[in-house]
mmCIF file of C-alpha atoms and ligand atoms in Angstrom:
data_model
loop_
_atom_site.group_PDB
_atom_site.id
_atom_site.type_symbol
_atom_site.label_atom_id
_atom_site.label_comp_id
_atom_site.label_asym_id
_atom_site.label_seq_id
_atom_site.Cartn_x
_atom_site.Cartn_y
_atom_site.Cartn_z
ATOM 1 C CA UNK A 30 31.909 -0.252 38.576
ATOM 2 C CA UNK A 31 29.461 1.912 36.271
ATOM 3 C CA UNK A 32 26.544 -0.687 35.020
ATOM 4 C CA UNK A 33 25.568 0.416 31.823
ATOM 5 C CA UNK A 34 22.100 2.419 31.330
ATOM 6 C CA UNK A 35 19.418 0.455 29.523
ATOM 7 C CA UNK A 36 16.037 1.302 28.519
ATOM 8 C CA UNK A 37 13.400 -1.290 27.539
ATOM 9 C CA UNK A 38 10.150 0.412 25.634
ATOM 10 C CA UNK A 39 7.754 -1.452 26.401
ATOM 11 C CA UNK A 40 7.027 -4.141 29.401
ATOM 12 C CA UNK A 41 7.988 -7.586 27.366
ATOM 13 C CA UNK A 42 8.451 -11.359 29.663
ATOM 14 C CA UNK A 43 10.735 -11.257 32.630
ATOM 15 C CA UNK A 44 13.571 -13.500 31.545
ATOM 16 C CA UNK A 45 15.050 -11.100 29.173
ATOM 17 C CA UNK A 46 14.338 -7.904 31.783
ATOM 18 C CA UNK A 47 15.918 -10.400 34.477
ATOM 19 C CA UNK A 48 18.876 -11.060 31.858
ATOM 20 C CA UNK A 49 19.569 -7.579 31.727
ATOM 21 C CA UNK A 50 19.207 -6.488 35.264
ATOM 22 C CA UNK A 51 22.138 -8.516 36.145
ATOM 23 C CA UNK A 52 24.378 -6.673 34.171
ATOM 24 C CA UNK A 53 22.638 -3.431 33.548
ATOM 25 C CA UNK A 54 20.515 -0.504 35.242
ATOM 26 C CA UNK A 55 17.398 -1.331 33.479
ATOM 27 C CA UNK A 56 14.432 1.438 33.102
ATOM 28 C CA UNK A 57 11.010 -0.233 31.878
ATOM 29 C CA UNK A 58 8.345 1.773 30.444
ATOM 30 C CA UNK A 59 5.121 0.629 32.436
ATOM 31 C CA UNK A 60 2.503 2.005 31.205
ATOM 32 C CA UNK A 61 0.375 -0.467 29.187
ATOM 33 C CA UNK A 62 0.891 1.769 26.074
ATOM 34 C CA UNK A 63 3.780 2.271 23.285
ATOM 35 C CA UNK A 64 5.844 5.232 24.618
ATOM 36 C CA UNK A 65 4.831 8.777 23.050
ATOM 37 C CA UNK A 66 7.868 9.944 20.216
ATOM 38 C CA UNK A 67 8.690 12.957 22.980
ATOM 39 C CA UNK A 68 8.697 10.200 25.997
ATOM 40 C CA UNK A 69 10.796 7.787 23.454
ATOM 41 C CA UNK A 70 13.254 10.882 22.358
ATOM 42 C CA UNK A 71 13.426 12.001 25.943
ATOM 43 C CA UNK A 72 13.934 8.735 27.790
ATOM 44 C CA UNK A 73 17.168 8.098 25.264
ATOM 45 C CA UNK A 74 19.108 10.752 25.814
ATOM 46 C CA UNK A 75 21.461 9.065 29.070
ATOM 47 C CA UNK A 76 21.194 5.657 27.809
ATOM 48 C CA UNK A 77 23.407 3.227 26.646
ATOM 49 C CA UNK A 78 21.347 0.530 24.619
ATOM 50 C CA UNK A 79 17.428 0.517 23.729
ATOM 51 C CA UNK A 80 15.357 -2.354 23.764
ATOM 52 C CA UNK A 81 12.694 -2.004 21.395
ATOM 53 C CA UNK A 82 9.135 -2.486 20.339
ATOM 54 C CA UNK A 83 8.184 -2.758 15.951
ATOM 55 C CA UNK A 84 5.829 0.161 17.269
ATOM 56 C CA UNK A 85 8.803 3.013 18.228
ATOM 57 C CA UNK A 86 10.406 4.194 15.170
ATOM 58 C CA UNK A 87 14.192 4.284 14.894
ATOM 59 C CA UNK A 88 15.747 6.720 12.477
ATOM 60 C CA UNK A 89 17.775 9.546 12.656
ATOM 61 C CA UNK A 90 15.968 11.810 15.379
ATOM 62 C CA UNK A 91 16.263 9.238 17.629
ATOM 63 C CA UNK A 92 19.798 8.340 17.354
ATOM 64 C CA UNK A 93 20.332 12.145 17.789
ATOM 65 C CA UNK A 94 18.548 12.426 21.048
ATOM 66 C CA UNK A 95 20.843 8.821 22.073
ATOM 67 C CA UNK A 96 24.711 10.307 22.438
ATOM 68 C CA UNK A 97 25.586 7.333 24.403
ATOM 69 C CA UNK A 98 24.176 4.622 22.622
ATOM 70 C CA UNK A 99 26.292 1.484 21.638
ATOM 71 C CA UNK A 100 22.852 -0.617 20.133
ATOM 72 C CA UNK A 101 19.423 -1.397 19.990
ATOM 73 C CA UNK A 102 17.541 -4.492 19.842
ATOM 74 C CA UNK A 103 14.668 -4.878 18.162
ATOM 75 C CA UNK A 104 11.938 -6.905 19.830
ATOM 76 C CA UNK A 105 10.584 -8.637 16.867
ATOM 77 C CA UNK A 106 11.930 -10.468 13.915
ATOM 78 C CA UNK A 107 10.818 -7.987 11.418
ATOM 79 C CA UNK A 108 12.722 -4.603 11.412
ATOM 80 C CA UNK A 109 10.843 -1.418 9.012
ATOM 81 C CA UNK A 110 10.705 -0.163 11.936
ATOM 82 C CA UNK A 111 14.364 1.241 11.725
ATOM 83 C CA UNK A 112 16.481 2.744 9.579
ATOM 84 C CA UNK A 113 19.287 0.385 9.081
ATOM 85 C CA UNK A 114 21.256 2.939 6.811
ATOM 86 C CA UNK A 115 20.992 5.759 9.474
ATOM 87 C CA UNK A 116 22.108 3.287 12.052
ATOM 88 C CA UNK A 117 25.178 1.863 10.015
ATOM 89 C CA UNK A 118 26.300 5.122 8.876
ATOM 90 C CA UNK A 119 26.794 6.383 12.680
ATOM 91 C CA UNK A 120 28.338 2.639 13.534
ATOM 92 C CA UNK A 121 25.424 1.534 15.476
ATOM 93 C CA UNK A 122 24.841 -1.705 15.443
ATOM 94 C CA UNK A 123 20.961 -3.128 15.538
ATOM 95 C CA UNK A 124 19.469 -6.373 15.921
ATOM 96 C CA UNK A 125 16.517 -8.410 15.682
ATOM 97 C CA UNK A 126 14.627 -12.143 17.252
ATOM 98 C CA UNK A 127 14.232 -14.196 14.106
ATOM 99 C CA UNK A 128 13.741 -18.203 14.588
ATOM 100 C CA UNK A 129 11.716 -17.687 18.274
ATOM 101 C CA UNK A 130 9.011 -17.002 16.642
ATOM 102 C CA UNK A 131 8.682 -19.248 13.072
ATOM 103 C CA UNK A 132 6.742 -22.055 14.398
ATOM 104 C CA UNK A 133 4.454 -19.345 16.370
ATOM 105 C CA UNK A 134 3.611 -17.391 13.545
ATOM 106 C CA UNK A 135 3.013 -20.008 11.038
ATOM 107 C CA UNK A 136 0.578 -21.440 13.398
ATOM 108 C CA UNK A 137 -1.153 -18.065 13.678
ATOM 109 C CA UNK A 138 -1.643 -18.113 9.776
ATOM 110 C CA UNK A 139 -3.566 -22.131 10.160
ATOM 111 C CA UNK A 140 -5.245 -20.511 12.305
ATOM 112 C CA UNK A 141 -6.601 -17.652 10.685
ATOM 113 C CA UNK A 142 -6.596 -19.845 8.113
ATOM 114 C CA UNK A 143 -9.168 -22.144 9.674
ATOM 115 C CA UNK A 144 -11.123 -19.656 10.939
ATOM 116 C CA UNK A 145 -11.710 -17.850 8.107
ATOM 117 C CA UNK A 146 -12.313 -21.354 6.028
ATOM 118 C CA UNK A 147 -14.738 -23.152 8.252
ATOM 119 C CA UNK A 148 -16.163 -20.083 10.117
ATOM 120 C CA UNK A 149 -15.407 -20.732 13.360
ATOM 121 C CA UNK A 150 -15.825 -16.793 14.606
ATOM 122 C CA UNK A 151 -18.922 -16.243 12.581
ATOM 123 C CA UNK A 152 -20.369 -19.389 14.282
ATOM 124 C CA UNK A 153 -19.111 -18.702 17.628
ATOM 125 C CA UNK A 154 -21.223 -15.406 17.606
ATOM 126 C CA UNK A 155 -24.124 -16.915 16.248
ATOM 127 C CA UNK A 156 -24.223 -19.667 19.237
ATOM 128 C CA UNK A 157 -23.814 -17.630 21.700
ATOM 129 C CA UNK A 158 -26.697 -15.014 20.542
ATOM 130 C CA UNK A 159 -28.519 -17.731 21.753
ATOM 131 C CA UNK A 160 -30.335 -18.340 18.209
ATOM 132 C CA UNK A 161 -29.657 -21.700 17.365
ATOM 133 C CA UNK A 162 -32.025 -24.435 17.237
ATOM 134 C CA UNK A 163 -30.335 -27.323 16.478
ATOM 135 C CA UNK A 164 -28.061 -28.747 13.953
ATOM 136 C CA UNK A 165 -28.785 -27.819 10.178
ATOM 137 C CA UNK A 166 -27.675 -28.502 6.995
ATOM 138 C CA UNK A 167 -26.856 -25.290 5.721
ATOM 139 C CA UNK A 168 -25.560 -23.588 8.643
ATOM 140 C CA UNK A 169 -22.130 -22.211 8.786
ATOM 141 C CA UNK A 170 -20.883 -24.347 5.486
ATOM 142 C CA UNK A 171 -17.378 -23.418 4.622
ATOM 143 C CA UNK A 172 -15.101 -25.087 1.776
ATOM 144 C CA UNK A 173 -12.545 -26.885 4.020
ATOM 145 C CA UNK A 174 -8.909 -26.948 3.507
ATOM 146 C CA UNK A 175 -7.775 -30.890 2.329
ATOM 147 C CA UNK A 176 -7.024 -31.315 -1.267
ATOM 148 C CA UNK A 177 -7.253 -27.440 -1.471
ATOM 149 C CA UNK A 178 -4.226 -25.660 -3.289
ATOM 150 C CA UNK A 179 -2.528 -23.289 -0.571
ATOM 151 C CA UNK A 180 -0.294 -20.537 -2.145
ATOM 152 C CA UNK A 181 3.092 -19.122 -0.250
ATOM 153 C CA UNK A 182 4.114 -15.822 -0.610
ATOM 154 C CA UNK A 183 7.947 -15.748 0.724
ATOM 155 C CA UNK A 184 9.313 -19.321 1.232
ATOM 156 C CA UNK A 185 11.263 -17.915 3.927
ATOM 157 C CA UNK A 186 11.682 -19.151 7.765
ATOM 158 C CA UNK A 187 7.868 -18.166 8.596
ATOM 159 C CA UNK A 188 6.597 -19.178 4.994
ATOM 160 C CA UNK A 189 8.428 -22.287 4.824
ATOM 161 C CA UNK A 190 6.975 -23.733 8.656
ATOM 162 C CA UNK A 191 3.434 -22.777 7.379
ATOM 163 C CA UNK A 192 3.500 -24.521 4.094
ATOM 164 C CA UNK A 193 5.427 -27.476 5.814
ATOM 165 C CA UNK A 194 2.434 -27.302 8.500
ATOM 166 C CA UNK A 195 0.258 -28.444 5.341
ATOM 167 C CA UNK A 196 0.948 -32.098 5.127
ATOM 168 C CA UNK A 197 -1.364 -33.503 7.293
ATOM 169 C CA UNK A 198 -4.007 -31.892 4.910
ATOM 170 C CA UNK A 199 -2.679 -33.072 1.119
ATOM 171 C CA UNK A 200 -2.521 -30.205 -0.005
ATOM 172 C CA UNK A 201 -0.778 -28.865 -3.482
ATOM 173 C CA UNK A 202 1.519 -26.187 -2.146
ATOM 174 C CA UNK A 203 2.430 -23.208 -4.800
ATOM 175 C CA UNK A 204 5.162 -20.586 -3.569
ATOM 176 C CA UNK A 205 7.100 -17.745 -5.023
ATOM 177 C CA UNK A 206 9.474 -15.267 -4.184
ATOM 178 C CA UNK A 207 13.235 -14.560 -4.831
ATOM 179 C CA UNK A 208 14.750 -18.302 -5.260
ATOM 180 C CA UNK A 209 13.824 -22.080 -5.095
ATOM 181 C CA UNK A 210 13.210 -23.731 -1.598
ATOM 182 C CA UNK A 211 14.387 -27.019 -1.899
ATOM 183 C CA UNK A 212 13.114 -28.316 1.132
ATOM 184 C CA UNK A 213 9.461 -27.189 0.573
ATOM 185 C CA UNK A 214 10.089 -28.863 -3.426
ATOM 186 C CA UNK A 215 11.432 -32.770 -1.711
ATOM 187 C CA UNK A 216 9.065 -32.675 1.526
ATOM 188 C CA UNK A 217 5.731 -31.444 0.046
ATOM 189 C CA UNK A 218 6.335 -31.491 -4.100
ATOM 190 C CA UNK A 219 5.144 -28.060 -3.751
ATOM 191 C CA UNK A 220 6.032 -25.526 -6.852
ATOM 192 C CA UNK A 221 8.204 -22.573 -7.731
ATOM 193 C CA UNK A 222 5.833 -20.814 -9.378
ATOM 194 C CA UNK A 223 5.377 -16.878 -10.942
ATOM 195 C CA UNK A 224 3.497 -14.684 -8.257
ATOM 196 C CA UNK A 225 0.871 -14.405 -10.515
ATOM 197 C CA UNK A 226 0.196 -17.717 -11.220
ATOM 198 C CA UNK A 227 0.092 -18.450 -7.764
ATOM 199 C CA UNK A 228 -2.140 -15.420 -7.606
ATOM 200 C CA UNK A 229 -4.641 -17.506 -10.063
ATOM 201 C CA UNK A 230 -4.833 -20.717 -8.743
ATOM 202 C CA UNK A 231 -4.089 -20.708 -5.157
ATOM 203 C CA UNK A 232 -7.611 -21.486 -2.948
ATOM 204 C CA UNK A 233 -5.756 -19.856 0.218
ATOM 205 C CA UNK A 234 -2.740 -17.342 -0.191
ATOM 206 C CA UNK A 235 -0.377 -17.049 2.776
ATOM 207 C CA UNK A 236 1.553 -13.663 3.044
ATOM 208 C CA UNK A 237 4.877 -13.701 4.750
ATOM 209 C CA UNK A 238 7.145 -11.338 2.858
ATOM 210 C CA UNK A 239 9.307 -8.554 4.633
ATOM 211 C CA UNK A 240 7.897 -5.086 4.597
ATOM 212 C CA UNK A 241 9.820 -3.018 1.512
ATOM 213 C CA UNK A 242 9.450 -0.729 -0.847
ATOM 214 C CA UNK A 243 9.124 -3.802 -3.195
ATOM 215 C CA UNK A 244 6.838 -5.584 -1.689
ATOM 216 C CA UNK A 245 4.609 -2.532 -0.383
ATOM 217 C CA UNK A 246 0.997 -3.051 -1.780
ATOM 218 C CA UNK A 247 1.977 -6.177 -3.628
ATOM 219 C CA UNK A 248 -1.679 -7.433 -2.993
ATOM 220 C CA UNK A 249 -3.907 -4.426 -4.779
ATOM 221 C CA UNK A 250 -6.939 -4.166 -6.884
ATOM 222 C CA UNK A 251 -5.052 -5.254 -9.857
ATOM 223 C CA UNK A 252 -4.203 -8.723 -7.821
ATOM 224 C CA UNK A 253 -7.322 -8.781 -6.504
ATOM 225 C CA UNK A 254 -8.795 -8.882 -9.424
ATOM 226 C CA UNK A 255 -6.441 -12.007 -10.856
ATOM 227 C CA UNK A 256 -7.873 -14.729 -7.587
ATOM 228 C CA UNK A 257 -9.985 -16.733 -7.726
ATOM 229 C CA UNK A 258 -13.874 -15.417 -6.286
ATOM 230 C CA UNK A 259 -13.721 -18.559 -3.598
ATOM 231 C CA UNK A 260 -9.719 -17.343 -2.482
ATOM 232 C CA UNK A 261 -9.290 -16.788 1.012
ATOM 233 C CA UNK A 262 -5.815 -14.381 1.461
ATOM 234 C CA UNK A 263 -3.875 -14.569 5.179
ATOM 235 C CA UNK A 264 -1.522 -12.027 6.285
ATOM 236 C CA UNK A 265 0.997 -12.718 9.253
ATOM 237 C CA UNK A 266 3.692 -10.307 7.436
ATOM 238 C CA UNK A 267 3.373 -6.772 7.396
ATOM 239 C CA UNK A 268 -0.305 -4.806 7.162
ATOM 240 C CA UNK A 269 1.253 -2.664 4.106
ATOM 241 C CA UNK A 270 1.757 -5.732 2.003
ATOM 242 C CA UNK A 271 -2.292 -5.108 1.297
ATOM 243 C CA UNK A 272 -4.071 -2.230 0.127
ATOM 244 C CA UNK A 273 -6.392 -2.213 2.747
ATOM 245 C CA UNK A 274 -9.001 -0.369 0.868
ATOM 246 C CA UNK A 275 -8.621 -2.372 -2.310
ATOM 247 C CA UNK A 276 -8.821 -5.464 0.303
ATOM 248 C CA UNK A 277 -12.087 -4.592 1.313
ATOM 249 C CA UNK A 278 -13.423 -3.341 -2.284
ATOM 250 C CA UNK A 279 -12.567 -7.054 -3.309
ATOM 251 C CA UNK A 280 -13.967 -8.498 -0.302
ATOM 252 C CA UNK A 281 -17.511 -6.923 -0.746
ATOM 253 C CA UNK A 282 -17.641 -7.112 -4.334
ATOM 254 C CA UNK A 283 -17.393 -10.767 -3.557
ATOM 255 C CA UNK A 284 -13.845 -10.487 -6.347
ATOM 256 C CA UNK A 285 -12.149 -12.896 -3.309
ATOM 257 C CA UNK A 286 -14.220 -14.794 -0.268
ATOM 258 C CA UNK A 287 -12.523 -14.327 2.972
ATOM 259 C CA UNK A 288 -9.753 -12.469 4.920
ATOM 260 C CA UNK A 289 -7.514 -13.551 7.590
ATOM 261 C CA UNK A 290 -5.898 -10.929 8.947
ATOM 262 C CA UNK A 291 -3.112 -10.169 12.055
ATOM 263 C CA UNK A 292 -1.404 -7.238 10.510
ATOM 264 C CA UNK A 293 -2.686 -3.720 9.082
ATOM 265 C CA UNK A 294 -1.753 -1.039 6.729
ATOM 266 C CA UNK A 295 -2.021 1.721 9.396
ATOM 267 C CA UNK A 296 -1.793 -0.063 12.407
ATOM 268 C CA UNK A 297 -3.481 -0.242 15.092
ATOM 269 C CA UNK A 298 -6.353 1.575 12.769
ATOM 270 C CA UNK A 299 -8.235 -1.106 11.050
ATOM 271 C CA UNK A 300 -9.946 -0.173 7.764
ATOM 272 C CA UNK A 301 -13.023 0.263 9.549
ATOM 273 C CA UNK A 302 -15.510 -1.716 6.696
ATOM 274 C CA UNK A 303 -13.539 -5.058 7.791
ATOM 275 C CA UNK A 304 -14.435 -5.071 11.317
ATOM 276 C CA UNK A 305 -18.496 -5.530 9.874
ATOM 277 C CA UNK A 306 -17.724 -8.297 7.516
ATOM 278 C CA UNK A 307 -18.519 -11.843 8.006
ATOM 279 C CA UNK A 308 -15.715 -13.802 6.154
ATOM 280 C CA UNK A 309 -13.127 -11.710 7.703
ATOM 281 C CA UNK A 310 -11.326 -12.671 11.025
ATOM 282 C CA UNK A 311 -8.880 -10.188 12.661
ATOM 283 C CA UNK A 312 -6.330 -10.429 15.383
ATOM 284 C CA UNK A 313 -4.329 -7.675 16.965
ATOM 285 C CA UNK A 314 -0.655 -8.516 15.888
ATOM 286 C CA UNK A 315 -0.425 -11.621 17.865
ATOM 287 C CA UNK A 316 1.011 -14.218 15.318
ATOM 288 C CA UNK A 317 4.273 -14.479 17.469
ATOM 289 C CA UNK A 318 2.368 -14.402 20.655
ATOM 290 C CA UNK A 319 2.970 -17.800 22.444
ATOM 291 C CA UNK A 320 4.665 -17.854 25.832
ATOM 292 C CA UNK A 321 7.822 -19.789 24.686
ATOM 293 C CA UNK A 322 7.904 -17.391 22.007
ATOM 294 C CA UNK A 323 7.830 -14.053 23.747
ATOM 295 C CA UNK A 324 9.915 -15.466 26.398
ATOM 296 C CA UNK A 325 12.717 -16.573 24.058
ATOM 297 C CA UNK A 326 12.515 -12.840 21.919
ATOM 298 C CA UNK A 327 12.800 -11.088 25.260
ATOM 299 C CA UNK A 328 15.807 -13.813 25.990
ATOM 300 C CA UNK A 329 17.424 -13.457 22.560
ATOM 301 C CA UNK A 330 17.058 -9.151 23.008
ATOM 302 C CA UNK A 331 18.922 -9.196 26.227
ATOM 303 C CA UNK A 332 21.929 -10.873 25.119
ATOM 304 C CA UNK A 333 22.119 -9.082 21.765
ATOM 305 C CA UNK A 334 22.010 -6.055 23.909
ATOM 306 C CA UNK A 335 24.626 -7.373 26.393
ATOM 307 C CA UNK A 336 26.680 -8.555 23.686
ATOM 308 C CA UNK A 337 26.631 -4.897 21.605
ATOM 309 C CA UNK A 338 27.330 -3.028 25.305
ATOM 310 C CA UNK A 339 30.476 -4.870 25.148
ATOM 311 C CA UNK A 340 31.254 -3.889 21.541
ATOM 312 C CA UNK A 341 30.571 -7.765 19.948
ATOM 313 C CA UNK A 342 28.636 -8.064 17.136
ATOM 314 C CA UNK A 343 25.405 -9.330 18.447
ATOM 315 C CA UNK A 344 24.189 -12.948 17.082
ATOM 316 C CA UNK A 345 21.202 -11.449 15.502
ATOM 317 C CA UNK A 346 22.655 -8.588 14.091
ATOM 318 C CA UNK A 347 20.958 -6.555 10.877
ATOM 319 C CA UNK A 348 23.956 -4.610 10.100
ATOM 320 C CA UNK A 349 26.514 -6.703 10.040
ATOM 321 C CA UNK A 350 28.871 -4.801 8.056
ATOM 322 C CA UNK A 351 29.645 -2.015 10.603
ATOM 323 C CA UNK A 352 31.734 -5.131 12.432
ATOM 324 C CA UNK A 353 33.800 -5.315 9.218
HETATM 325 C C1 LIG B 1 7.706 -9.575 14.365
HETATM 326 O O1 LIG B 1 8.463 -10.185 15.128
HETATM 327 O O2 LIG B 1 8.110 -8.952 13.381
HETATM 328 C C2 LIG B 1 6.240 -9.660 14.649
HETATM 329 O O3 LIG B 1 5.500 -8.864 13.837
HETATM 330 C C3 LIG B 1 5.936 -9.411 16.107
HETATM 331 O O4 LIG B 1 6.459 -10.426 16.852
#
């Protein structure tokens, strides 16, 4: 029998490349790097699925180098990555690992969160330079989280486990976005508020909207402008969600007081006036990076791959409608 040709981008955990290998001829790229768009475009063209990374990009040019291609899994919850029109209009379906990762990525944003609040980087450095002398009352003073007022930008999955994540620290919990979350309302009292209201009164702001053309520099100078001067602003989302450059105007004009950052505008370049400031704490796109996690993406990949290679809708499936 002829095993279906699959081609994984990127090396991701072994359950989902085991998965896939009992079904499939599976070609891994394994070089520590994202593929090149010629390696991507060239590695396509015999294959019958495409397991892939939020860094390849897949639109049009790739699904005309792909003949032979019944799907594509995305290996990541969020999907600007691809073009889902492109995909639907030649009957393609595509798919994506939400859930895995909610509980991962929320507790990436506490932890930015934290570090950013009680300077735990910033203090880290200092110790180990060797220049401390003992404890001190002013050293490395930060404003602390309880009681604070913690605003959520999209009460979705990722948004929701973050702001539920708050109630060991009594917290007033602002959110908006598109509708009412009733469970964030009964478990924490938290409120539905306008974005910019949030924008005013929130101590810490918590991004975690999907990339779009709506929500694309949502946070700009304008916004910047609106929080308050001791607001700390966390982004597990998407790095386009910020102006990076109005970001750091506001950060060293002392408009907001900290930064916790996993994501980028122009990724992987980071603004390069971020990297020297103090009250800024950046991570390379690791908010869904725990082992269960990545394990249970690269799990939920395989069988939306195996699933499309048979012609089934995939459980995870973005465009739905081409099953219709
Ligand atoms: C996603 O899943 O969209 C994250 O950015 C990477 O895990």
């Amino acid at each position: 029998m002829i095993r279906p040709k699959v081609l994984i981008t990127r090396e991701i955990p072994s359950p989902g490349i085991e998965l896939l290998k009992s079904e499939c001829d599976v070609e891994i790229n394994k070089k520590d790097r994202a593929l090149t768009r010629e390696e991507l475009l060239g590695m396509v063209k015999d294959k019958d699925a495409v397991l892939c990374l939020l860094t390849d990009k897949i639109d049009a040019e790739f699904f005309d180098a792909s003949p032979k291609l019944k799907g594509v899994a995305n290996y990541a919850v969020g999907f600007d990555n691809m073009d889902v029109k492109e995909a639907s209009l030649r009957g393609v379906p595509l798919s994506n690992t939400p859930e895995v990762l909610t509980e991962a990525t929320a507790e990436m944003a506490w932890a930015l969160l934290f570090s950013v609040a009680r300077r735990i980087v910033e203090s880290d450095i200092f110790l180990r330079s060797g220049k401390w002398e003992g404890w001190g009352p002013l050293q490395y003073v930060g404003p602390g989280i309880s009681g604070k007022t913690l605003g959520i930008v999209g009460p979705g999955r990722i948004g929701s486990s973050m702001a539920l994540m708050s109630k060991g620290f009594n917290m007033k919990v602002l959110y908006s976005g598109n509708r009412k979350n009733s469970i964030l309302e009964e478990e924490l009292g938290a409120e539905f508020v306008p974005f910019m209201r949030l924008v005013k009164e929130s101590d810490f702001i918590s991004l975690h909207v999907p990339f779009l053309a709506e929500t694309k520099h949502m946070f700009s100078a304008s916004v910047f402008r609106e929080m308050k001067k001791s607001s700390i602003i966390i982004n597990t989302a998407r790095g386009a969600i910020i102006k990076e450059d109005d970001l750091l105007d506001a950060l060293m004009s002392g408009e907001i007081a900290g930064a916790g950052l996993d994501v980028y505008e122009f990724e992987p370049y980071v603004t390069e006036g971020l990297k020297s400031l103090k009250n800024v704490v950046l991570t390379p796109h690791t908010g869904s990076g725990t082992i269960k996690s990545r394990d249970d993406m690269s799990i939920m990949a395989a069988e939306n791959i195996l699933a499309m290679l048979k012609k089934e809708k995939p459980l995870q499936c973005i465009n739905p409608e081409i099953f219709e």
